[in-house]
């Protein structure tokens, strides 16, 4: 039986675009794969304690017999989180933009799992696995827009998922998600609705490609 690892980083449980698009994607993948097991890591509900990172990172520079109980505990946490990634056949990351950058919950989670040797730079044990990044931004960052160049989240996430871990990554992006609730963006609402519908359609299509991706990963 195949296993999907799904990570969510939205701090919203209700009305979240990344969660909704990832639901569409997950359903399409599940339809392709029969009844896969799904392992959820909800960082919006249950973020990783940032203190774990420092302890896990420095444990790696400390001889084993000298590691403190806090460092050993942090390493166990990192290994347990990394187990979920390494054991998966298909990975879904649903991560919004916050404050023009990457979600702090996702960054902390990554910093911690990257202390595990199986997910460290140059040692990835997940190379070639099918993976999907679902991201959403409240504003617009396309070429020619006033905030072109202000999206400091997506490129970093692509860098670590695609280049550091070597995942076979599809990215599904939705912009203008704040148009519905921001009066100054009222004229962008039709465009925002179109983009959202396109994202759900991309999610359905990407999900259907999972079998082909799994075959080429084998
Ligand atoms: C605290 C906070 C900060 C945000 N910062 C930005 C931002 O810098 N730029 C932007 O375009 N949208 C920003 N947004 C909007 C989110 O990116 C947008 O609402 C997105 O849809 C959130 O993902 P979700 O719908 O899955 O919850 C922010 C939202 C919150 C709650």
PDB file of C-alpha atoms and ligand atoms in Angstrom:
ATOM      1  CA  UNK A   1       0.000   0.000   0.000  1.00  0.00           C
ATOM      2  CA  UNK A   2       1.284   3.474  -0.884  1.00  0.00           C
ATOM      3  CA  UNK A   3       1.705   6.180   1.716  1.00  0.00           C
ATOM      4  CA  UNK A   4       1.056   9.881   1.260  1.00  0.00           C
ATOM      5  CA  UNK A   5       2.778  12.310   3.602  1.00  0.00           C
ATOM      6  CA  UNK A   6       0.792  15.527   3.865  1.00  0.00           C
ATOM      7  CA  UNK A   7       2.075  18.614   5.634  1.00  0.00           C
ATOM      8  CA  UNK A   8      -0.091  21.701   6.254  1.00  0.00           C
ATOM      9  CA  UNK A   9       1.300  25.003   7.477  1.00  0.00           C
ATOM     10  CA  UNK A  10      -1.700  27.335   7.236  1.00  0.00           C
ATOM     11  CA  UNK A  11      -2.506  28.901  10.589  1.00  0.00           C
ATOM     12  CA  UNK A  12      -6.177  28.763   9.550  1.00  0.00           C
ATOM     13  CA  UNK A  13      -8.301  25.662   9.898  1.00  0.00           C
ATOM     14  CA  UNK A  14     -11.344  27.354   8.275  1.00  0.00           C
ATOM     15  CA  UNK A  15     -11.219  29.122   4.915  1.00  0.00           C
ATOM     16  CA  UNK A  16      -7.694  28.040   4.106  1.00  0.00           C
ATOM     17  CA  UNK A  17      -6.943  28.012   0.384  1.00  0.00           C
ATOM     18  CA  UNK A  18      -3.864  25.791   0.696  1.00  0.00           C
ATOM     19  CA  UNK A  19      -5.811  23.229   2.715  1.00  0.00           C
ATOM     20  CA  UNK A  20      -8.707  23.268   0.215  1.00  0.00           C
ATOM     21  CA  UNK A  21      -6.456  22.889  -2.852  1.00  0.00           C
ATOM     22  CA  UNK A  22      -4.403  20.214  -1.095  1.00  0.00           C
ATOM     23  CA  UNK A  23      -7.674  18.366  -0.310  1.00  0.00           C
ATOM     24  CA  UNK A  24      -8.494  18.353  -4.040  1.00  0.00           C
ATOM     25  CA  UNK A  25      -4.991  17.120  -4.822  1.00  0.00           C
ATOM     26  CA  UNK A  26      -5.057  14.455  -2.137  1.00  0.00           C
ATOM     27  CA  UNK A  27      -8.425  13.139  -3.382  1.00  0.00           C
ATOM     28  CA  UNK A  28      -7.104  12.911  -6.953  1.00  0.00           C
ATOM     29  CA  UNK A  29      -3.980  11.075  -5.775  1.00  0.00           C
ATOM     30  CA  UNK A  30      -6.034   8.731  -3.583  1.00  0.00           C
ATOM     31  CA  UNK A  31      -8.256   7.919  -6.567  1.00  0.00           C
ATOM     32  CA  UNK A  32      -5.155   6.967  -8.583  1.00  0.00           C
ATOM     33  CA  UNK A  33      -3.546   4.911  -5.848  1.00  0.00           C
ATOM     34  CA  UNK A  34      -6.557   3.064  -4.486  1.00  0.00           C
ATOM     35  CA  UNK A  35      -6.663   3.546  -0.738  1.00  0.00           C
ATOM     36  CA  UNK A  36      -3.298   4.964   0.263  1.00  0.00           C
ATOM     37  CA  UNK A  37      -2.352   5.493   3.894  1.00  0.00           C
ATOM     38  CA  UNK A  38      -2.148   9.197   4.732  1.00  0.00           C
ATOM     39  CA  UNK A  39       0.252  10.537   7.354  1.00  0.00           C
ATOM     40  CA  UNK A  40      -0.637  14.108   8.356  1.00  0.00           C
ATOM     41  CA  UNK A  41       1.686  16.672   9.874  1.00  0.00           C
ATOM     42  CA  UNK A  42      -0.378  19.763  10.705  1.00  0.00           C
ATOM     43  CA  UNK A  43       2.062  22.508  11.612  1.00  0.00           C
ATOM     44  CA  UNK A  44      -0.763  25.072  11.818  1.00  0.00           C
ATOM     45  CA  UNK A  45      -2.282  23.115  14.722  1.00  0.00           C
ATOM     46  CA  UNK A  46       0.867  21.645  16.178  1.00  0.00           C
ATOM     47  CA  UNK A  47       4.036  23.556  15.270  1.00  0.00           C
ATOM     48  CA  UNK A  48       7.474  22.171  16.004  1.00  0.00           C
ATOM     49  CA  UNK A  49       9.077  23.886  19.001  1.00  0.00           C
ATOM     50  CA  UNK A  50      11.846  26.159  17.598  1.00  0.00           C
ATOM     51  CA  UNK A  51      14.045  25.251  20.595  1.00  0.00           C
ATOM     52  CA  UNK A  52      14.354  21.715  19.179  1.00  0.00           C
ATOM     53  CA  UNK A  53      16.334  23.004  16.233  1.00  0.00           C
ATOM     54  CA  UNK A  54      19.255  24.484  18.160  1.00  0.00           C
ATOM     55  CA  UNK A  55      19.576  21.407  20.358  1.00  0.00           C
ATOM     56  CA  UNK A  56      19.368  18.989  17.390  1.00  0.00           C
ATOM     57  CA  UNK A  57      21.816  21.059  15.326  1.00  0.00           C
ATOM     58  CA  UNK A  58      24.440  21.232  18.070  1.00  0.00           C
ATOM     59  CA  UNK A  59      23.996  17.565  18.959  1.00  0.00           C
ATOM     60  CA  UNK A  60      25.460  16.888  15.509  1.00  0.00           C
ATOM     61  CA  UNK A  61      28.659  18.716  16.494  1.00  0.00           C
ATOM     62  CA  UNK A  62      28.920  17.058  19.915  1.00  0.00           C
ATOM     63  CA  UNK A  63      30.502  13.617  20.467  1.00  0.00           C
ATOM     64  CA  UNK A  64      27.732  11.123  21.191  1.00  0.00           C
ATOM     65  CA  UNK A  65      28.811  10.358  24.750  1.00  0.00           C
ATOM     66  CA  UNK A  66      28.860  14.089  25.582  1.00  0.00           C
ATOM     67  CA  UNK A  67      25.387  14.917  24.269  1.00  0.00           C
ATOM     68  CA  UNK A  68      22.978  16.341  26.829  1.00  0.00           C
ATOM     69  CA  UNK A  69      19.555  14.807  27.496  1.00  0.00           C
ATOM     70  CA  UNK A  70      18.014  17.846  25.755  1.00  0.00           C
ATOM     71  CA  UNK A  71      20.172  17.265  22.663  1.00  0.00           C
ATOM     72  CA  UNK A  72      19.363  13.547  22.572  1.00  0.00           C
ATOM     73  CA  UNK A  73      15.676  14.302  22.911  1.00  0.00           C
ATOM     74  CA  UNK A  74      15.867  16.853  20.075  1.00  0.00           C
ATOM     75  CA  UNK A  75      17.596  14.280  17.862  1.00  0.00           C
ATOM     76  CA  UNK A  76      14.821  11.771  18.572  1.00  0.00           C
ATOM     77  CA  UNK A  77      12.212  14.376  17.633  1.00  0.00           C
ATOM     78  CA  UNK A  78      14.074  15.168  14.398  1.00  0.00           C
ATOM     79  CA  UNK A  79      14.346  11.464  13.552  1.00  0.00           C
ATOM     80  CA  UNK A  80      10.632  10.874  14.192  1.00  0.00           C
ATOM     81  CA  UNK A  81       9.695  13.819  11.932  1.00  0.00           C
ATOM     82  CA  UNK A  82      12.161  12.687   9.259  1.00  0.00           C
ATOM     83  CA  UNK A  83      10.771   9.112   9.422  1.00  0.00           C
ATOM     84  CA  UNK A  84       7.439  10.451   8.139  1.00  0.00           C
ATOM     85  CA  UNK A  85       9.118  12.012   5.101  1.00  0.00           C
ATOM     86  CA  UNK A  86      11.468   9.150   4.293  1.00  0.00           C
ATOM     87  CA  UNK A  87       8.755   6.483   4.601  1.00  0.00           C
ATOM     88  CA  UNK A  88       6.341   8.238   2.210  1.00  0.00           C
ATOM     89  CA  UNK A  89       5.835   7.358  -1.445  1.00  0.00           C
ATOM     90  CA  UNK A  90       4.186  10.696  -2.305  1.00  0.00           C
ATOM     91  CA  UNK A  91       4.577  14.027  -0.508  1.00  0.00           C
ATOM     92  CA  UNK A  92       2.184  16.983  -0.329  1.00  0.00           C
ATOM     93  CA  UNK A  93       3.308  20.303   1.185  1.00  0.00           C
ATOM     94  CA  UNK A  94       0.543  22.900   1.655  1.00  0.00           C
ATOM     95  CA  UNK A  95       2.342  26.067   2.716  1.00  0.00           C
ATOM     96  CA  UNK A  96       1.136  29.695   2.429  1.00  0.00           C
ATOM     97  CA  UNK A  97       3.210  32.860   2.164  1.00  0.00           C
ATOM     98  CA  UNK A  98       3.391  34.947   5.324  1.00  0.00           C
ATOM     99  CA  UNK A  99       5.018  38.372   5.630  1.00  0.00           C
ATOM    100  CA  UNK A 100       6.536  38.102   2.145  1.00  0.00           C
ATOM    101  CA  UNK A 101       8.440  35.012   3.174  1.00  0.00           C
ATOM    102  CA  UNK A 102       8.198  31.378   4.088  1.00  0.00           C
ATOM    103  CA  UNK A 103       5.913  30.209   6.888  1.00  0.00           C
ATOM    104  CA  UNK A 104       7.922  30.126  10.105  1.00  0.00           C
ATOM    105  CA  UNK A 105       6.301  26.801  11.023  1.00  0.00           C
ATOM    106  CA  UNK A 106       7.478  25.254   7.763  1.00  0.00           C
ATOM    107  CA  UNK A 107      10.963  26.741   8.112  1.00  0.00           C
ATOM    108  CA  UNK A 108      11.305  25.431  11.669  1.00  0.00           C
ATOM    109  CA  UNK A 109      10.066  21.981  10.632  1.00  0.00           C
ATOM    110  CA  UNK A 110      12.554  21.948   7.751  1.00  0.00           C
ATOM    111  CA  UNK A 111      15.441  23.140   9.953  1.00  0.00           C
ATOM    112  CA  UNK A 112      14.708  20.306  12.377  1.00  0.00           C
ATOM    113  CA  UNK A 113      14.287  17.485   9.827  1.00  0.00           C
ATOM    114  CA  UNK A 114      17.403  18.675   7.975  1.00  0.00           C
ATOM    115  CA  UNK A 115      19.461  17.829  11.076  1.00  0.00           C
ATOM    116  CA  UNK A 116      18.626  14.170  10.423  1.00  0.00           C
ATOM    117  CA  UNK A 117      21.339  12.650   8.194  1.00  0.00           C
ATOM    118  CA  UNK A 118      18.720  11.178   5.828  1.00  0.00           C
ATOM    119  CA  UNK A 119      17.514  14.672   4.879  1.00  0.00           C
ATOM    120  CA  UNK A 120      20.704  16.687   5.227  1.00  0.00           C
ATOM    121  CA  UNK A 121      22.222  18.589   2.298  1.00  0.00           C
ATOM    122  CA  UNK A 122      23.863  16.157  -0.125  1.00  0.00           C
ATOM    123  CA  UNK A 123      22.459  13.063   1.636  1.00  0.00           C
ATOM    124  CA  UNK A 124      18.803  13.059   0.632  1.00  0.00           C
ATOM    125  CA  UNK A 125      17.081   9.691   0.847  1.00  0.00           C
ATOM    126  CA  UNK A 126      13.949  10.988  -0.902  1.00  0.00           C
ATOM    127  CA  UNK A 127      15.440  11.800  -4.304  1.00  0.00           C
ATOM    128  CA  UNK A 128      13.026  11.249  -7.200  1.00  0.00           C
ATOM    129  CA  UNK A 129       9.880  10.838  -5.098  1.00  0.00           C
ATOM    130  CA  UNK A 130       6.727  12.529  -6.441  1.00  0.00           C
ATOM    131  CA  UNK A 131       5.963  15.675  -4.463  1.00  0.00           C
ATOM    132  CA  UNK A 132       3.557  18.585  -4.681  1.00  0.00           C
ATOM    133  CA  UNK A 133       3.870  22.067  -3.232  1.00  0.00           C
ATOM    134  CA  UNK A 134       0.542  23.884  -2.837  1.00  0.00           C
ATOM    135  CA  UNK A 135       1.091  27.523  -1.968  1.00  0.00           C
ATOM    136  CA  UNK A 136      -1.104  30.630  -1.703  1.00  0.00           C
ATOM    137  CA  UNK A 137      -0.426  34.331  -1.511  1.00  0.00           C
ATOM    138  CA  UNK A 138      -2.859  37.061  -0.546  1.00  0.00           C
ATOM    139  CA  UNK A 139      -1.523  39.543  -3.102  1.00  0.00           C
ATOM    140  CA  UNK A 140      -0.127  39.341  -6.641  1.00  0.00           C
ATOM    141  CA  UNK A 141       3.561  39.052  -7.448  1.00  0.00           C
ATOM    142  CA  UNK A 142       3.588  38.462 -11.222  1.00  0.00           C
ATOM    143  CA  UNK A 143       5.861  40.203 -13.714  1.00  0.00           C
ATOM    144  CA  UNK A 144       5.010  43.876 -14.035  1.00  0.00           C
ATOM    145  CA  UNK A 145       3.004  44.071 -10.789  1.00  0.00           C
ATOM    146  CA  UNK A 146       4.089  46.574  -8.090  1.00  0.00           C
ATOM    147  CA  UNK A 147       5.257  43.723  -5.858  1.00  0.00           C
ATOM    148  CA  UNK A 148       7.172  41.754  -8.454  1.00  0.00           C
ATOM    149  CA  UNK A 149      10.215  40.343  -6.645  1.00  0.00           C
ATOM    150  CA  UNK A 150       8.617  40.468  -3.171  1.00  0.00           C
ATOM    151  CA  UNK A 151       7.770  36.758  -3.004  1.00  0.00           C
ATOM    152  CA  UNK A 152      10.630  35.429  -0.890  1.00  0.00           C
ATOM    153  CA  UNK A 153       8.856  32.176  -0.100  1.00  0.00           C
ATOM    154  CA  UNK A 154       8.311  30.157  -3.270  1.00  0.00           C
ATOM    155  CA  UNK A 155      11.872  30.179  -4.593  1.00  0.00           C
ATOM    156  CA  UNK A 156      13.232  28.995  -1.244  1.00  0.00           C
ATOM    157  CA  UNK A 157      10.684  26.204  -0.979  1.00  0.00           C
ATOM    158  CA  UNK A 158      11.499  25.077  -4.536  1.00  0.00           C
ATOM    159  CA  UNK A 159      15.199  25.196  -3.697  1.00  0.00           C
ATOM    160  CA  UNK A 160      14.947  22.876  -0.736  1.00  0.00           C
ATOM    161  CA  UNK A 161      12.312  20.498  -2.083  1.00  0.00           C
ATOM    162  CA  UNK A 162      13.594  20.266  -5.644  1.00  0.00           C
ATOM    163  CA  UNK A 163      17.318  20.905  -5.376  1.00  0.00           C
ATOM    164  CA  UNK A 164      18.312  19.876  -1.845  1.00  0.00           C
ATOM    165  CA  UNK A 165      15.993  16.860  -1.528  1.00  0.00           C
ATOM    166  CA  UNK A 166      15.755  16.110  -5.260  1.00  0.00           C
ATOM    167  CA  UNK A 167      11.990  15.569  -5.174  1.00  0.00           C
ATOM    168  CA  UNK A 168      10.060  15.312  -8.443  1.00  0.00           C
ATOM    169  CA  UNK A 169       8.117  18.486  -7.650  1.00  0.00           C
ATOM    170  CA  UNK A 170       4.943  20.057  -9.074  1.00  0.00           C
ATOM    171  CA  UNK A 171       4.064  23.515  -7.743  1.00  0.00           C
ATOM    172  CA  UNK A 172       0.434  24.678  -7.590  1.00  0.00           C
ATOM    173  CA  UNK A 173       0.189  28.390  -6.786  1.00  0.00           C
ATOM    174  CA  UNK A 174      -2.818  30.590  -6.043  1.00  0.00           C
ATOM    175  CA  UNK A 175      -2.556  34.362  -5.779  1.00  0.00           C
ATOM    176  CA  UNK A 176      -4.895  37.208  -4.774  1.00  0.00           C
ATOM    177  CA  UNK A 177      -6.542  35.141  -2.041  1.00  0.00           C
ATOM    178  CA  UNK A 178      -7.104  38.313   0.028  1.00  0.00           C
ATOM    179  CA  UNK A 179      -9.180  39.946  -2.733  1.00  0.00           C
ATOM    180  CA  UNK A 180     -12.473  38.667  -1.278  1.00  0.00           C
ATOM    181  CA  UNK A 181     -11.882  40.368   2.082  1.00  0.00           C
ATOM    182  CA  UNK A 182      -9.875  43.448   1.068  1.00  0.00           C
ATOM    183  CA  UNK A 183     -11.953  46.396  -0.227  1.00  0.00           C
ATOM    184  CA  UNK A 184      -8.954  47.862  -2.116  1.00  0.00           C
ATOM    185  CA  UNK A 185      -8.717  44.580  -4.074  1.00  0.00           C
ATOM    186  CA  UNK A 186     -12.424  44.432  -4.996  1.00  0.00           C
ATOM    187  CA  UNK A 187     -11.740  44.782  -8.716  1.00  0.00           C
ATOM    188  CA  UNK A 188      -9.459  41.739  -8.578  1.00  0.00           C
ATOM    189  CA  UNK A 189     -12.140  39.393  -7.221  1.00  0.00           C
ATOM    190  CA  UNK A 190     -13.133  37.866 -10.561  1.00  0.00           C
ATOM    191  CA  UNK A 191      -9.490  37.224 -11.365  1.00  0.00           C
ATOM    192  CA  UNK A 192      -8.955  35.711  -7.906  1.00  0.00           C
ATOM    193  CA  UNK A 193     -11.912  33.346  -8.377  1.00  0.00           C
ATOM    194  CA  UNK A 194     -10.575  32.304 -11.784  1.00  0.00           C
ATOM    195  CA  UNK A 195      -7.146  31.611 -10.291  1.00  0.00           C
ATOM    196  CA  UNK A 196      -8.632  29.572  -7.483  1.00  0.00           C
ATOM    197  CA  UNK A 197     -10.669  27.464  -9.922  1.00  0.00           C
ATOM    198  CA  UNK A 198      -7.516  26.962 -12.033  1.00  0.00           C
ATOM    199  CA  UNK A 199      -5.582  25.840  -8.962  1.00  0.00           C
ATOM    200  CA  UNK A 200      -8.168  23.197  -8.122  1.00  0.00           C
ATOM    201  CA  UNK A 201      -8.069  22.024 -11.746  1.00  0.00           C
ATOM    202  CA  UNK A 202      -4.227  21.913 -11.679  1.00  0.00           C
ATOM    203  CA  UNK A 203      -4.439  19.947  -8.436  1.00  0.00           C
ATOM    204  CA  UNK A 204      -6.773  17.404 -10.068  1.00  0.00           C
ATOM    205  CA  UNK A 205      -4.466  17.085 -13.098  1.00  0.00           C
ATOM    206  CA  UNK A 206      -1.299  16.877 -10.996  1.00  0.00           C
ATOM    207  CA  UNK A 207      -2.913  14.218  -8.829  1.00  0.00           C
ATOM    208  CA  UNK A 208      -3.692  12.122 -11.881  1.00  0.00           C
ATOM    209  CA  UNK A 209      -0.009  12.221 -12.920  1.00  0.00           C
ATOM    210  CA  UNK A 210       1.102  10.487  -9.733  1.00  0.00           C
ATOM    211  CA  UNK A 211       1.095   6.957 -11.136  1.00  0.00           C
ATOM    212  CA  UNK A 212       3.404   7.944 -14.008  1.00  0.00           C
ATOM    213  CA  UNK A 213       5.663   9.773 -11.568  1.00  0.00           C
ATOM    214  CA  UNK A 214       5.791   6.773  -9.243  1.00  0.00           C
ATOM    215  CA  UNK A 215       6.741   4.515 -12.156  1.00  0.00           C
ATOM    216  CA  UNK A 216       9.645   6.769 -13.154  1.00  0.00           C
ATOM    217  CA  UNK A 217      10.767   7.041  -9.495  1.00  0.00           C
ATOM    218  CA  UNK A 218      10.966   3.222  -9.159  1.00  0.00           C
TER     219      UNK A 218
HETATM  220  C1  LIG B   1      -0.145  36.849   9.393  1.00  0.00           C
HETATM  221  C2  LIG B   1      -0.343  36.853   7.902  1.00  0.00           C
HETATM  222  C3  LIG B   1       0.622  37.404   7.090  1.00  0.00           C
HETATM  223  C4  LIG B   1       0.440  37.421   5.700  1.00  0.00           C
HETATM  224  N1  LIG B   1       1.392  37.983   4.913  1.00  0.00           N
HETATM  225  C5  LIG B   1       1.186  38.050   3.578  1.00  0.00           C
HETATM  226  C6  LIG B   1       2.136  38.673   2.738  1.00  0.00           C
HETATM  227  O1  LIG B   1       3.184  39.144   3.157  1.00  0.00           O
HETATM  228  N2  LIG B   1       1.873  38.732   1.416  1.00  0.00           N
HETATM  229  C7  LIG B   1       0.746  38.186   0.873  1.00  0.00           C
HETATM  230  O2  LIG B   1       0.586  38.256  -0.340  1.00  0.00           O
HETATM  231  N3  LIG B   1      -0.167  37.581   1.644  1.00  0.00           N
HETATM  232  C8  LIG B   1       0.037  37.507   2.974  1.00  0.00           C
HETATM  233  N4  LIG B   1      -0.886  36.902   3.775  1.00  0.00           N
HETATM  234  C9  LIG B   1      -2.060  36.299   3.141  1.00  0.00           C
HETATM  235  C10 LIG B   1      -1.908  34.803   2.942  1.00  0.00           C
HETATM  236  O3  LIG B   1      -0.780  34.488   2.151  1.00  0.00           O
HETATM  237  C11 LIG B   1      -3.147  34.285   2.261  1.00  0.00           C
HETATM  238  O4  LIG B   1      -4.284  34.605   3.080  1.00  0.00           O
HETATM  239  C12 LIG B   1      -3.123  32.798   2.017  1.00  0.00           C
HETATM  240  O5  LIG B   1      -4.275  32.426   1.331  1.00  0.00           O
HETATM  241  C13 LIG B   1      -2.994  32.053   3.344  1.00  0.00           C
HETATM  242  O6  LIG B   1      -3.061  30.656   3.141  1.00  0.00           O
HETATM  243  P1  LIG B   1      -4.378  29.869   3.581  1.00  0.00           P
HETATM  244  O7  LIG B   1      -5.506  30.423   2.724  1.00  0.00           O
HETATM  245  O8  LIG B   1      -4.082  28.458   3.247  1.00  0.00           O
HETATM  246  O9  LIG B   1      -4.613  30.093   5.040  1.00  0.00           O
HETATM  247  C14 LIG B   1      -0.720  36.850   5.144  1.00  0.00           C
HETATM  248  C15 LIG B   1      -1.677  36.261   5.976  1.00  0.00           C
HETATM  249  C16 LIG B   1      -1.491  36.259   7.347  1.00  0.00           C
HETATM  250  C17 LIG B   1      -2.532  35.618   8.224  1.00  0.00           C
END
